[in-house]
Coordinates of N, CA and C in Angstrom, one line a residue:
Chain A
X1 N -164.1 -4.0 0.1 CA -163.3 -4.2 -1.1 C -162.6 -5.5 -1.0
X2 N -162.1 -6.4 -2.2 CA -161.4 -6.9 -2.3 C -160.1 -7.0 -2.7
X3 N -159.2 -7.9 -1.9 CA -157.8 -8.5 -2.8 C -157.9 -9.5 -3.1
X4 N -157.1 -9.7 -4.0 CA -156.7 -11.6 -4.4 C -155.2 -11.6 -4.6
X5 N -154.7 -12.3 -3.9 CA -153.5 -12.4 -3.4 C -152.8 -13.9 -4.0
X6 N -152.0 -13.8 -4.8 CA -151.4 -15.3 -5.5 C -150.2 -15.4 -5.2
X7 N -150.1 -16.6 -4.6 CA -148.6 -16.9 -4.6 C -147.9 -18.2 -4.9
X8 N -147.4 -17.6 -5.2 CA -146.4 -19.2 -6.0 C -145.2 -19.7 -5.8
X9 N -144.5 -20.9 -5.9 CA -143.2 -21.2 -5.6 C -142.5 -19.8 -6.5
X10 N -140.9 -20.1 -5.8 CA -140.6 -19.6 -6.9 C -139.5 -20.3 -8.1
X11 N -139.6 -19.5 -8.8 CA -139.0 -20.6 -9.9 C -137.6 -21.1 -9.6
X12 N -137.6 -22.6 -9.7 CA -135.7 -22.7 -9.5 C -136.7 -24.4 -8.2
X13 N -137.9 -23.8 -7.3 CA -137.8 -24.3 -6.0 C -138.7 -25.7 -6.7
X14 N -138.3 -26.7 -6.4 CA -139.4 -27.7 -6.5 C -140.5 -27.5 -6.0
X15 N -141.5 -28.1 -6.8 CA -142.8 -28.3 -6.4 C -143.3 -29.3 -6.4
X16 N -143.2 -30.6 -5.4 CA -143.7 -31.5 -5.4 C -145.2 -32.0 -5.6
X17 N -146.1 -30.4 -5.4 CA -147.4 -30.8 -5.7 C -147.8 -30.5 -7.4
X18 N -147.2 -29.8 -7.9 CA -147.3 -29.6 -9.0 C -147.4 -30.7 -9.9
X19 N -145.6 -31.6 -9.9 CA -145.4 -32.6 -10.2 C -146.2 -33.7 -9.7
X20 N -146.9 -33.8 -8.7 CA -147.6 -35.1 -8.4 C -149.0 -34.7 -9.6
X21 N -149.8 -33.4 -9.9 CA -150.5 -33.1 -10.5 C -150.4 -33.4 -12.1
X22 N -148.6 -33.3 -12.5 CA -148.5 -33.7 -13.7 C -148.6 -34.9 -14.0
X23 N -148.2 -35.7 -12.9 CA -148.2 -37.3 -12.8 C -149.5 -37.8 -13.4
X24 N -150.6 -37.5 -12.6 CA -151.7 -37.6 -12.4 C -152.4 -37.4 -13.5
X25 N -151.8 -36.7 -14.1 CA -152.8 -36.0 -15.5 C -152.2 -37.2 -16.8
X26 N -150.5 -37.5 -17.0 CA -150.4 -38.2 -17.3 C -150.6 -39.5 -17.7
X27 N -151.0 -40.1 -15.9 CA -151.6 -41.1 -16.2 C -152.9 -41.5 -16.7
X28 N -153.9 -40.2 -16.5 CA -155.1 -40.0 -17.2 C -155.3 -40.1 -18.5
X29 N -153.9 -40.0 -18.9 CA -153.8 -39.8 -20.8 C -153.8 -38.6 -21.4
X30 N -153.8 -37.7 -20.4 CA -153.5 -36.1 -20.8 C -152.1 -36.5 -21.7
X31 N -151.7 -35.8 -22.6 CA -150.3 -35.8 -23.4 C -150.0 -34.3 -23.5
X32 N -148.8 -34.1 -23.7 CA -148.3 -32.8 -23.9 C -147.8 -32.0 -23.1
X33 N -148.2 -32.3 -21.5 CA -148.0 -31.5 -20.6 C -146.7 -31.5 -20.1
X34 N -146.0 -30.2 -20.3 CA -144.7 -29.9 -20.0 C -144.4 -29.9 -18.7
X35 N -145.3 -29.0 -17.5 CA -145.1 -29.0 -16.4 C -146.3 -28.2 -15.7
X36 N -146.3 -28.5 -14.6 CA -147.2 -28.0 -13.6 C -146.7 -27.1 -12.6
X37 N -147.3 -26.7 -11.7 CA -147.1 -25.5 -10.5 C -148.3 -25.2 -10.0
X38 N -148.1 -25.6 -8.9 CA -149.3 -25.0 -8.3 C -148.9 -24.2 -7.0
X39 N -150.0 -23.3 -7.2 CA -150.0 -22.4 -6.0 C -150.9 -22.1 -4.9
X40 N -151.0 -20.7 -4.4 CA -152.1 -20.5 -3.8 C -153.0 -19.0 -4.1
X41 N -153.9 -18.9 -3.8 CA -154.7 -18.1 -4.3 C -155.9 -17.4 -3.2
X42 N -155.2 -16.3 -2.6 CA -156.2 -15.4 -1.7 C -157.1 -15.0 -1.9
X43 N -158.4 -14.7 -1.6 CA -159.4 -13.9 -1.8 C -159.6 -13.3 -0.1
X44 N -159.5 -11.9 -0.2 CA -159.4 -11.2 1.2 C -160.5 -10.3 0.9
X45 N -162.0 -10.3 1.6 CA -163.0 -9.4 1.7 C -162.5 -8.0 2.5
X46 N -161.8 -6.7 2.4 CA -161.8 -6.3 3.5 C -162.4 -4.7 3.9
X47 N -162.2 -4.4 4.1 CA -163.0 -3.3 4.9 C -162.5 -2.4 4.3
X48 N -164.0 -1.1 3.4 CA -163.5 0.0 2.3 C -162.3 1.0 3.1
X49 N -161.1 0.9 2.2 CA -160.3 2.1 2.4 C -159.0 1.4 3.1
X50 N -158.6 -0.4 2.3 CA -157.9 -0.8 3.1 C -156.7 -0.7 1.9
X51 N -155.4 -0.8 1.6 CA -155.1 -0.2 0.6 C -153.8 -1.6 0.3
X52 N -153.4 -1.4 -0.8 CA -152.2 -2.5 -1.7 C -151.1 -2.6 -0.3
X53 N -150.7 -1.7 0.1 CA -149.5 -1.5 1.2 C -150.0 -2.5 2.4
X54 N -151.0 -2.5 3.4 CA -151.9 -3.2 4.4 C -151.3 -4.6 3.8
X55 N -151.9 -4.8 2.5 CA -152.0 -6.7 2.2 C -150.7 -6.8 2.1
X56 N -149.8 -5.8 1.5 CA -148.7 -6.2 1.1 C -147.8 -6.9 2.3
X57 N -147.9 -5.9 3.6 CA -147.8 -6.1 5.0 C -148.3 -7.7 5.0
X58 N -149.3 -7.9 4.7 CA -149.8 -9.3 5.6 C -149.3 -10.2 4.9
X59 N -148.8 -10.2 3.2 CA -148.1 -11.0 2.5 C -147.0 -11.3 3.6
X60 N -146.3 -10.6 3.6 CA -144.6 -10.4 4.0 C -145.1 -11.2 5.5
X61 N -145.7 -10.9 6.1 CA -146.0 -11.8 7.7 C -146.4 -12.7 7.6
X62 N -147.6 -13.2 6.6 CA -148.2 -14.2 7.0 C -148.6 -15.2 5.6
X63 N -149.2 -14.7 4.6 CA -149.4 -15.2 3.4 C -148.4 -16.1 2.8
X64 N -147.6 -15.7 2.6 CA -146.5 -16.4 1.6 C -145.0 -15.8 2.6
X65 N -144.3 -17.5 2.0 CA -143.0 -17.8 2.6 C -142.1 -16.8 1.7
X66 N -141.8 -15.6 2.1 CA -140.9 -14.9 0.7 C -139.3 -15.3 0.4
X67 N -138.8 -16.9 1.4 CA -137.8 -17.1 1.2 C -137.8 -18.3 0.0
X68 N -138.9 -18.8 -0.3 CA -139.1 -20.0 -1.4 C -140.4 -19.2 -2.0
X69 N -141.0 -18.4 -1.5 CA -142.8 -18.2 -2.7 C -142.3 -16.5 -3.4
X70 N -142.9 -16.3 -4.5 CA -143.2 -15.2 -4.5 C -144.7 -15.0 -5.0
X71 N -145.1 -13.8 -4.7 CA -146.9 -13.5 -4.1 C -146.9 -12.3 -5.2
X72 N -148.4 -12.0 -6.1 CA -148.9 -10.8 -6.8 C -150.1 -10.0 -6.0
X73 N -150.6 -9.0 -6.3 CA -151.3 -8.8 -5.4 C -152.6 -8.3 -6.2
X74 N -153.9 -7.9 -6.4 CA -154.8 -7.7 -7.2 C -155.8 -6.8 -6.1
X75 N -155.5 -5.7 -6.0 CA -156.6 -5.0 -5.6 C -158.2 -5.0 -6.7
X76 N -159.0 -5.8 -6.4 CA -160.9 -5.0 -6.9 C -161.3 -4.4 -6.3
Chain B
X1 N -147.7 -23.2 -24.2 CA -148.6 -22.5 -24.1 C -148.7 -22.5 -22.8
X2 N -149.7 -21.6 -22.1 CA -149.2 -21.9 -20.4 C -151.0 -21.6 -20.9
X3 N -151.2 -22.5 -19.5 CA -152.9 -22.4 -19.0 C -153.2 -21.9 -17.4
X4 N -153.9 -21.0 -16.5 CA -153.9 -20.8 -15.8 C -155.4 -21.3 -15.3
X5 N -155.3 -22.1 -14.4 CA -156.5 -22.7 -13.8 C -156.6 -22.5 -12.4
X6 N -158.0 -21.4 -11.7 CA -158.0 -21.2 -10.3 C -159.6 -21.7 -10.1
X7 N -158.9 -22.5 -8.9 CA -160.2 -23.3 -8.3 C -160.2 -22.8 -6.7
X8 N -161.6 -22.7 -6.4 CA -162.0 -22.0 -5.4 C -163.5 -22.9 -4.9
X9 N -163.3 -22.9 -3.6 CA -164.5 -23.6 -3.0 C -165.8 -22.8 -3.1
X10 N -166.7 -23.8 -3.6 CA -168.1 -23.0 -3.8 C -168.4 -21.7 -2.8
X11 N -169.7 -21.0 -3.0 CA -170.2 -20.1 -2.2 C -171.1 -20.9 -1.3
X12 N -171.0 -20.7 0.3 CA -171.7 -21.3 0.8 C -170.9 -23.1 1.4
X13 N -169.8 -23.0 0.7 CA -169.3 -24.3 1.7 C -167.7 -23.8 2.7
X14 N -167.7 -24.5 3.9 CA -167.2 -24.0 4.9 C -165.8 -24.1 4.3
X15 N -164.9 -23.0 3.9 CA -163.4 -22.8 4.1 C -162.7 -22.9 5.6
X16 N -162.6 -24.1 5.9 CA -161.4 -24.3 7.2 C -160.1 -22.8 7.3
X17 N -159.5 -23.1 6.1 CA -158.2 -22.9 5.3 C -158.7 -21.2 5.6
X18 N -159.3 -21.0 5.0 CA -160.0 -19.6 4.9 C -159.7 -19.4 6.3
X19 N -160.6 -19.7 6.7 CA -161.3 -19.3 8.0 C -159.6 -19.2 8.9
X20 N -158.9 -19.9 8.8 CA -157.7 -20.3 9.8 C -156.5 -19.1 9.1
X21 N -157.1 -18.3 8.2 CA -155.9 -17.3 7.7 C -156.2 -15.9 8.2
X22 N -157.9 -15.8 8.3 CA -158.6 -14.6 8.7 C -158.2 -14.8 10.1
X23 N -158.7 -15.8 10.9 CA -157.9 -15.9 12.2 C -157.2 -15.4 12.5
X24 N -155.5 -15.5 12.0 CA -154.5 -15.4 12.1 C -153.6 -13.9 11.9
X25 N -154.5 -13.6 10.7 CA -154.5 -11.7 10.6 C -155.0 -11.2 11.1
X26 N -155.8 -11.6 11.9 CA -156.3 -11.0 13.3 C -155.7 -10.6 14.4
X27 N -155.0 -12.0 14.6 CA -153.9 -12.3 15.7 C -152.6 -11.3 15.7
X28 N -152.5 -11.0 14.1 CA -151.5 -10.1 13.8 C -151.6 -9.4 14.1
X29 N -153.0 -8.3 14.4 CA -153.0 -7.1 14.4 C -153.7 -6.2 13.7
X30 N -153.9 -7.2 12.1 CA -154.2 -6.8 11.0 C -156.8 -6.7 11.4
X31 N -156.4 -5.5 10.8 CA -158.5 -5.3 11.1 C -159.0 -5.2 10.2
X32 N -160.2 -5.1 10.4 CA -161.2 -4.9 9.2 C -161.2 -5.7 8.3
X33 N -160.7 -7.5 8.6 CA -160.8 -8.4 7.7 C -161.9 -9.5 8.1
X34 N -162.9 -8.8 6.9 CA -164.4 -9.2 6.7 C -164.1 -11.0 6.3
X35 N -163.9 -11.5 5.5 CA -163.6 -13.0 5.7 C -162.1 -13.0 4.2
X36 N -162.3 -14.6 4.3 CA -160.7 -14.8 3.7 C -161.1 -16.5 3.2
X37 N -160.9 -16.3 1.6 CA -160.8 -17.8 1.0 C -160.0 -17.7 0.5
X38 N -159.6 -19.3 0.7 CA -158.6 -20.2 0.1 C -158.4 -20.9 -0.9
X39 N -157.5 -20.5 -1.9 CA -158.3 -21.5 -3.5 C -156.8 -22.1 -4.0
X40 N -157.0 -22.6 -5.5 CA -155.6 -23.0 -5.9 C -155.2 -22.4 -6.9
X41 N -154.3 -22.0 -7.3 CA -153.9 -21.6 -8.6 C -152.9 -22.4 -9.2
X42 N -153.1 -23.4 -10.3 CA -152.4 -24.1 -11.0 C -152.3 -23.5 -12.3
X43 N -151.0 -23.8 -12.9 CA -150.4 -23.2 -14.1 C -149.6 -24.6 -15.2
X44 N -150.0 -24.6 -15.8 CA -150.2 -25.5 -16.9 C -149.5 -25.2 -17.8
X45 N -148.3 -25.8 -18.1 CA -147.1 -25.3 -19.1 C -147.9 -26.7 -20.2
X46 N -148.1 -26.1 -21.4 CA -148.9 -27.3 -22.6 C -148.2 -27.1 -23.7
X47 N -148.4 -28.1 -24.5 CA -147.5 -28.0 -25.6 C -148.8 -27.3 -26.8
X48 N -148.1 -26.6 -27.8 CA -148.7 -25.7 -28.7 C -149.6 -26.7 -29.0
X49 N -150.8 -25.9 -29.3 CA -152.1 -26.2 -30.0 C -152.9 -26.8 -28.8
X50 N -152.8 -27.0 -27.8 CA -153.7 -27.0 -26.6 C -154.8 -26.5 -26.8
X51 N -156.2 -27.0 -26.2 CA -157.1 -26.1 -26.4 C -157.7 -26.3 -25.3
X52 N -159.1 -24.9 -24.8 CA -159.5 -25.0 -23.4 C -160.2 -26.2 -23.1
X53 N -160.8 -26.4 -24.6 CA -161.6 -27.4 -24.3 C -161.0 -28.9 -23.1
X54 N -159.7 -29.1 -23.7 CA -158.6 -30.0 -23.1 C -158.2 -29.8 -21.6
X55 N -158.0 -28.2 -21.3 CA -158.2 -28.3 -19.8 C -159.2 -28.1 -18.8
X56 N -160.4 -28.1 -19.7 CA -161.5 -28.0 -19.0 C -161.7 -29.7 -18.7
X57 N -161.6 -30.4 -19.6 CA -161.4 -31.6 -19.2 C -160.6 -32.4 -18.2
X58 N -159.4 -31.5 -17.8 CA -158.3 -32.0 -16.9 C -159.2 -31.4 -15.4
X59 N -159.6 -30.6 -15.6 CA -160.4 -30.1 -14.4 C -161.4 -30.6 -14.3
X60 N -162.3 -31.5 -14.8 CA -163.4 -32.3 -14.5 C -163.2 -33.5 -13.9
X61 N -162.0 -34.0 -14.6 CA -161.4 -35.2 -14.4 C -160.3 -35.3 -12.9
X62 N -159.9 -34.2 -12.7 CA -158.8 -34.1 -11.8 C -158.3 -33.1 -10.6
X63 N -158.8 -31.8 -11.6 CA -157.8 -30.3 -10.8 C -159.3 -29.9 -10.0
X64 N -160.0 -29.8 -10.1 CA -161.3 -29.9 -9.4 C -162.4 -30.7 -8.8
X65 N -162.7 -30.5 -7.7 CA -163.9 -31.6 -7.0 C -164.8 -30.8 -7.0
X66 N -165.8 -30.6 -8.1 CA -166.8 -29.8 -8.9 C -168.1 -29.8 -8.2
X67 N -167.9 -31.1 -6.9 CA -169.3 -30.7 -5.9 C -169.2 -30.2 -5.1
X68 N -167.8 -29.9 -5.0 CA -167.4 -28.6 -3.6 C -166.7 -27.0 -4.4
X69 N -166.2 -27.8 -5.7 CA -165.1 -26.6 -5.9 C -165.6 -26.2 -7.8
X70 N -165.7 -24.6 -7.7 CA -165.7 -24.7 -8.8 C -164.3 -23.7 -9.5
X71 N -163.9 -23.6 -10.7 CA -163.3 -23.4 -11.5 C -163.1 -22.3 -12.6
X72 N -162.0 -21.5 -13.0 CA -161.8 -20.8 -14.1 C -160.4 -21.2 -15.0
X73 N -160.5 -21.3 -16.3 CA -159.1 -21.0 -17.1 C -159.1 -19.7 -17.6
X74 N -158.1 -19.4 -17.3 CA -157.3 -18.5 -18.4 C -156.2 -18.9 -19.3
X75 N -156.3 -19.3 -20.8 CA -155.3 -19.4 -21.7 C -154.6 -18.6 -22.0
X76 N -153.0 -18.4 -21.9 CA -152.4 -17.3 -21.9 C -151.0 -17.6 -23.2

């Protein structure tokens, strides 16, 4: 089975990559763009019968910084 | 308007990133993790009347390297 695991700054924390992205779009001639954020985006293959609670575990350890990110979780 | 764009490295090219997270939940403890990719999720704050057409274009041009990485929006 799968998860997909997203995590993002959280709001308030700068994002330096974000803003270099909006820069960048900017100077491209993109117009309008209020702001950017970027994050990260898990895809975890894992073995049938592994359940939301397991990932949520591996969030909290290893995935995401929970003192600046916060993470969703997407069991398929 | 916010736009949600996740880019993920083709099928079939080597995730470092991946590969160095599945490692690591390993290391933890954590089993039965069949593999693990690494993508981006960028969020796109746009000014009203945006259209996909417009950030499909920002991803051709920028949020994507389309010979390694391919791409989804969600307009939300």
């Amino acid at each position: 089975m799968r998860a997909i695991v997203k995590v993002m700054l959280k709001d308030g924390v700068l994002d330096p990559q974000g803003e270099a992205v909006r820069h960048a779009l900017g100077a491209l001639g993109f117009a309008g763009i209020n702001g950017v954020r970027q994050g990260k985006l898990i895809e975890l293959d894992l073995a049938e019968g592994a359940t939301e609670a397991q990932v949520k575990e591996m969030c909290e350890k290893l995935l995401a910084n929970t003192v600046i990110e916060s993470y969703r979780i997407e069991m398929a």
